[in-house]
XYZ file of N, CA, C and O in Angstrom:
392
model
N -19.681 73.354 -25.881
C -20.585 72.850 -24.869
C -21.108 71.455 -25.232
O -21.257 70.621 -24.384
N -21.365 71.247 -26.532
C -21.848 69.952 -26.970
C -20.820 68.864 -26.706
O -21.173 67.742 -26.377
N -19.530 69.193 -26.831
C -18.474 68.227 -26.552
C -18.477 67.789 -25.103
O -18.221 66.631 -24.790
N -18.787 68.730 -24.195
C -18.846 68.386 -22.773
C -19.981 67.418 -22.487
O -19.804 66.450 -21.754
N -21.155 67.660 -23.049
C -22.280 66.751 -22.810
C -22.018 65.395 -23.445
O -22.420 64.374 -22.902
N -21.331 65.394 -24.588
C -21.001 64.121 -25.221
C -20.003 63.340 -24.378
O -20.142 62.130 -24.199
N -19.000 64.032 -23.805
C -18.027 63.376 -22.925
C -18.716 62.778 -21.708
O -18.464 61.637 -21.333
N -19.604 63.572 -21.104
C -20.316 63.099 -19.907
C -21.188 61.900 -20.261
O -21.250 60.920 -19.513
N -21.847 61.949 -21.403
C -22.678 60.821 -21.826
C -21.877 59.554 -22.035
O -22.289 58.465 -21.634
N -20.718 59.690 -22.667
C -19.860 58.523 -22.905
C -19.350 57.954 -21.589
O -19.352 56.741 -21.374
N -18.920 58.832 -20.699
C -18.420 58.369 -19.400
C -19.520 57.666 -18.624
O -19.301 56.602 -18.036
N -20.725 58.223 -18.624
C -21.847 57.588 -17.902
C -22.198 56.235 -18.506
O -22.500 55.287 -17.783
N -22.178 56.149 -19.827
C -22.482 54.884 -20.491
C -21.518 53.795 -20.044
O -21.933 52.708 -19.646
N -20.232 54.090 -20.076
C -19.241 53.077 -19.722
C -19.168 52.857 -18.224
O -18.809 51.770 -17.774
N -19.522 53.856 -17.437
C -19.565 53.661 -15.989
C -20.698 52.702 -15.629
O -20.529 51.835 -14.768
N -21.840 52.819 -16.288
C -22.942 51.872 -16.046
C -22.519 50.459 -16.418
O -22.819 49.508 -15.704
N -21.804 50.319 -17.540
C -21.309 49.015 -17.954
C -20.363 48.452 -16.904
O -20.453 47.293 -16.512
N -19.428 49.288 -16.444
C -18.453 48.844 -15.445
C -19.141 48.500 -14.133
O -18.781 47.516 -13.477
N -20.136 49.292 -13.734
C -20.852 49.008 -12.491
C -21.588 47.676 -12.565
O -21.580 46.897 -11.613
N -22.229 47.392 -13.711
C -22.945 46.134 -13.860
C -21.996 44.946 -13.745
O -22.249 44.003 -12.995
N -20.894 44.991 -14.468
C -19.968 43.868 -14.431
C -19.192 43.789 -13.117
O -18.729 42.717 -12.740
N -19.091 44.899 -12.410
C -18.506 44.857 -11.065
C -19.394 44.031 -10.151
O -18.910 43.187 -9.393
N -20.697 44.265 -10.224
C -21.638 43.508 -9.390
C -21.615 42.034 -9.764
O -21.598 41.160 -8.894
N -21.595 41.738 -11.060
C -21.534 40.342 -11.507
C -20.265 39.677 -10.983
O -20.307 38.562 -10.445
N -19.132 40.362 -11.092
C -17.864 39.797 -10.617
C -17.895 39.585 -9.109
O -17.418 38.562 -8.608
N -18.464 40.532 -8.366
C -18.516 40.391 -6.916
C -19.413 39.238 -6.503
O -19.086 38.497 -5.568
N -20.537 39.051 -7.185
C -21.423 37.928 -6.867
C -20.704 36.610 -7.129
O -20.773 35.683 -6.303
N -20.015 36.506 -8.250
C -19.282 35.267 -8.551
C -18.170 35.008 -7.540
O -17.996 33.882 -7.078
N -17.438 36.049 -7.182
C -16.339 35.888 -6.225
C -16.879 35.537 -4.848
O -16.343 34.646 -4.167
N -17.949 36.201 -4.425
C -18.528 35.889 -3.116
C -19.105 34.480 -3.071
O -18.978 33.791 -2.051
N -19.739 34.030 -4.164
C -20.272 32.674 -4.158
C -19.148 31.643 -4.126
O -19.262 30.616 -3.453
N -18.056 31.912 -4.825
C -16.899 31.020 -4.754
C -16.323 31.002 -3.341
O -16.013 29.938 -2.803
N -16.199 32.171 -2.747
C -15.679 32.278 -1.385
C -16.593 31.551 -0.399
O -16.124 30.813 0.475
N -17.903 31.744 -0.545
C -18.850 31.066 0.342
C -18.777 29.556 0.161
O -18.861 28.797 1.134
N -18.608 29.115 -1.087
C -18.488 27.680 -1.335
C -17.252 27.082 -0.688
O -17.305 25.998 -0.092
N -16.145 27.795 -0.767
C -14.905 27.321 -0.138
C -15.075 27.261 1.373
O -14.676 26.290 2.025
N -15.672 28.300 1.955
C -15.895 28.311 3.406
C -16.840 27.197 3.833
O -16.621 26.551 4.861
N -17.894 26.962 3.045
C -18.839 25.901 3.366
C -18.159 24.534 3.314
O -18.350 23.705 4.207
N -17.365 24.300 2.278
C -16.659 23.023 2.176
C -15.655 22.848 3.312
O -15.499 21.748 3.847
N -14.979 23.939 3.678
C -14.027 23.854 4.787
C -14.751 23.527 6.088
O -14.254 22.755 6.913
N -15.924 24.105 6.273
C -16.721 23.837 7.475
C -17.187 22.379 7.501
O -17.131 21.707 8.533
N -17.652 21.884 6.362
C -18.186 20.523 6.297
C -17.104 19.458 6.420
O -17.362 18.375 6.935
N -15.908 19.755 5.958
C -14.839 18.758 6.019
C -14.049 18.822 7.313
O -13.151 18.014 7.521
N -14.348 19.785 8.160
C -13.708 19.852 9.463
C -12.343 20.511 9.474
O -11.512 20.203 10.326
N -12.099 21.398 8.554
C -10.832 22.138 8.540
C -10.805 23.060 9.753
O -11.793 23.711 10.070
N -9.673 23.086 10.461
C -9.619 23.886 11.684
C -9.580 25.388 11.375
O -9.385 25.819 10.248
N -9.788 26.186 12.414
C -9.936 27.639 12.270
C -8.673 28.305 11.733
O -8.759 29.289 10.988
N -7.510 27.784 12.089
C -6.267 28.402 11.611
C -6.156 28.303 10.088
O -5.758 29.264 9.430
N -6.496 27.151 9.548
C -6.443 26.994 8.094
C -7.600 27.717 7.411
O -7.457 28.222 6.301
N -8.744 27.754 8.076
C -9.894 28.432 7.505
C -9.690 29.938 7.429
O -10.197 30.599 6.528
N -8.922 30.481 8.368
C -8.687 31.932 8.351
C -7.902 32.352 7.111
O -8.038 33.483 6.637
N -7.104 31.431 6.578
C -6.407 31.721 5.331
C -7.367 31.944 4.170
O -7.048 32.670 3.226
N -8.527 31.337 4.261
C -9.529 31.529 3.209
C -10.046 32.963 3.181
O -10.481 33.448 2.135
N -9.992 33.635 4.319
C -10.463 35.018 4.345
C -9.549 35.960 3.571
O -9.946 37.064 3.214
N -8.346 35.504 3.292
C -7.452 36.290 2.456
C -8.039 36.404 1.045
O -7.721 37.330 0.303
N -8.914 35.487 0.709
C -9.551 35.515 -0.602
C -10.463 36.730 -0.791
O -10.931 36.977 -1.897
N -10.712 37.483 0.244
C -11.508 38.693 0.083
C -10.769 39.734 -0.759
O -11.393 40.625 -1.334
N -9.459 39.633 -0.836
C -8.675 40.547 -1.664
C -9.109 40.558 -3.120
O -9.205 41.630 -3.732
N -9.392 39.395 -3.730
C -9.860 39.420 -5.122
C -11.166 40.179 -5.325
O -11.428 40.650 -6.417
N -11.980 40.294 -4.288
C -13.207 41.081 -4.436
C -12.849 42.537 -4.704
O -13.397 43.178 -5.599
N -11.902 43.040 -3.954
C -11.464 44.414 -4.157
C -10.785 44.551 -5.513
O -11.053 45.489 -6.266
N -9.922 43.608 -5.846
C -9.234 43.667 -7.142
C -10.207 43.548 -8.310
O -10.055 44.228 -9.331
N -11.206 42.687 -8.158
C -12.220 42.557 -9.206
C -12.966 43.856 -9.441
O -13.210 44.260 -10.582
N -13.301 44.539 -8.366
C -13.984 45.823 -8.480
C -13.108 46.840 -9.185
O -13.556 47.549 -10.094
N -11.866 46.911 -8.791
C -10.944 47.878 -9.398
C -10.749 47.575 -10.884
O -10.739 48.494 -11.718
N -10.608 46.314 -11.224
C -10.384 45.941 -12.624
C -11.581 46.313 -13.494
O -11.424 46.884 -14.576
N -12.804 46.007 -13.025
C -13.979 46.332 -13.834
C -14.173 47.831 -13.973
O -14.559 48.326 -15.037
N -13.918 48.579 -12.902
C -14.050 50.035 -12.992
C -13.002 50.603 -13.952
O -13.301 51.482 -14.762
N -11.782 50.121 -13.862
C -10.730 50.593 -14.757
C -11.045 50.229 -16.207
O -10.820 51.034 -17.114
N -11.578 49.047 -16.421
C -11.944 48.646 -17.780
C -13.043 49.547 -18.332
O -12.984 49.968 -19.500
N -14.014 49.877 -17.512
C -15.099 50.749 -17.961
C -14.612 52.130 -18.340
O -14.981 52.677 -19.383
N -13.761 52.715 -17.510
C -13.256 54.043 -17.818
C -12.228 54.010 -18.938
O -12.108 54.968 -19.706
N -11.502 52.912 -19.065
C -10.594 52.764 -20.197
C -11.355 52.702 -21.514
O -10.962 53.324 -22.504
N -12.471 51.969 -21.522
C -13.295 51.919 -22.726
C -13.927 53.270 -23.030
O -14.091 53.635 -24.194
N -14.277 54.024 -21.992
C -14.813 55.370 -22.213
C -13.764 56.243 -22.893
O -14.075 57.010 -23.813
N -12.526 56.130 -22.475
C -11.447 56.919 -23.080
C -11.236 56.511 -24.541
O -11.085 57.362 -25.417
N -11.255 55.207 -24.814
C -11.107 54.737 -26.185
C -12.271 55.235 -27.047
O -12.082 55.672 -28.181
N -13.474 55.195 -26.504
C -14.659 55.676 -27.211
C -14.504 57.159 -27.554
O -14.834 57.590 -28.662
N -13.984 57.944 -26.614
C -13.780 59.371 -26.874
C -12.716 59.601 -27.945
O -12.859 60.484 -28.783
N -11.662 58.801 -27.928
C -10.611 58.932 -28.938
C -11.166 58.606 -30.317
O -10.892 59.308 -31.295
N -11.969 57.539 -30.404
C -12.557 57.153 -31.685
C -13.479 58.250 -32.206
O -13.517 58.530 -33.397
N -14.228 58.897 -31.295
C -15.131 59.976 -31.700
C -14.416 61.299 -31.910
O -15.044 62.290 -32.240
N -13.119 61.352 -31.682
C -12.354 62.561 -31.911
C -12.493 63.602 -30.819
O -12.283 64.782 -31.055
N -12.833 63.192 -29.616
C -12.980 64.129 -28.508
C -11.613 64.329 -27.869
O -10.972 63.373 -27.454
N -11.186 65.562 -27.791
C -9.901 65.908 -27.192
C -10.160 66.346 -25.758
O -10.734 67.402 -25.519
N -9.751 65.540 -24.801
C -10.025 65.846 -23.391
C -9.241 67.049 -22.898
O -9.685 67.763 -22.011
N -8.084 67.290 -23.462
C -7.254 68.395 -22.992
C -7.757 69.741 -23.490
O -7.658 70.743 -22.804
N -8.315 69.777 -24.689
C -8.831 71.033 -25.234
C -10.316 71.204 -24.978
O -10.843 72.291 -25.097
N -11.008 70.098 -24.676
C -12.447 70.182 -24.428
C -13.259 70.380 -25.692
O -14.340 70.925 -25.651
N -12.721 69.957 -26.832
C -13.456 70.113 -28.094
C -13.423 68.807 -28.864
O -12.599 67.935 -28.614
N -14.330 68.704 -29.822
C -14.356 67.524 -30.661
C -13.595 67.798 -31.943
O -13.280 68.935 -32.281
N -13.315 66.753 -32.669
C -12.583 66.871 -33.935
C -13.376 67.730 -34.912
O -12.811 68.535 -35.636
N -14.704 67.571 -34.964
C -15.541 68.337 -35.887
C -15.471 69.832 -35.583
O -15.462 70.651 -36.494
N -15.458 70.210 -34.312
C -15.418 71.623 -33.935
C -14.093 72.256 -34.360
O -14.051 73.403 -34.769
N -12.995 71.497 -34.275
C -11.678 72.038 -34.635
C -11.558 72.223 -36.146
O -10.938 73.159 -36.611
N -12.168 71.343 -36.937
C -12.050 71.458 -38.376
C -12.970 72.546 -38.930
O -12.696 73.104 -39.973
N -14.060 72.859 -38.230
C -14.973 73.908 -38.682
C -14.371 75.292 -38.451
O -14.584 76.197 -39.226
N -13.686 75.476 -37.357
C -13.234 76.813 -36.969
C -11.874 77.059 -37.388
O -11.252 77.861 -37.862
């Protein structure tokens, strides 16, 4: 049972990390996107060329996926280092005691 709470704690820790950096990445990407749109508006770029800038919304989704994957990947590495076996649901210490 202790292994389960430890797994959940590790996953929550790294999920919070991933969520924080997801927000940071989205703010940076949105500000870059807004800057490009603002410059296009000020320089008089027509709507057909400006619509291509909206394709840049794809990196927002990719940025979110990358940060979430990094967070859960680090959680898995953390569990491996601590000797937590996800398939058996036990820790290394529990297996050596019994």
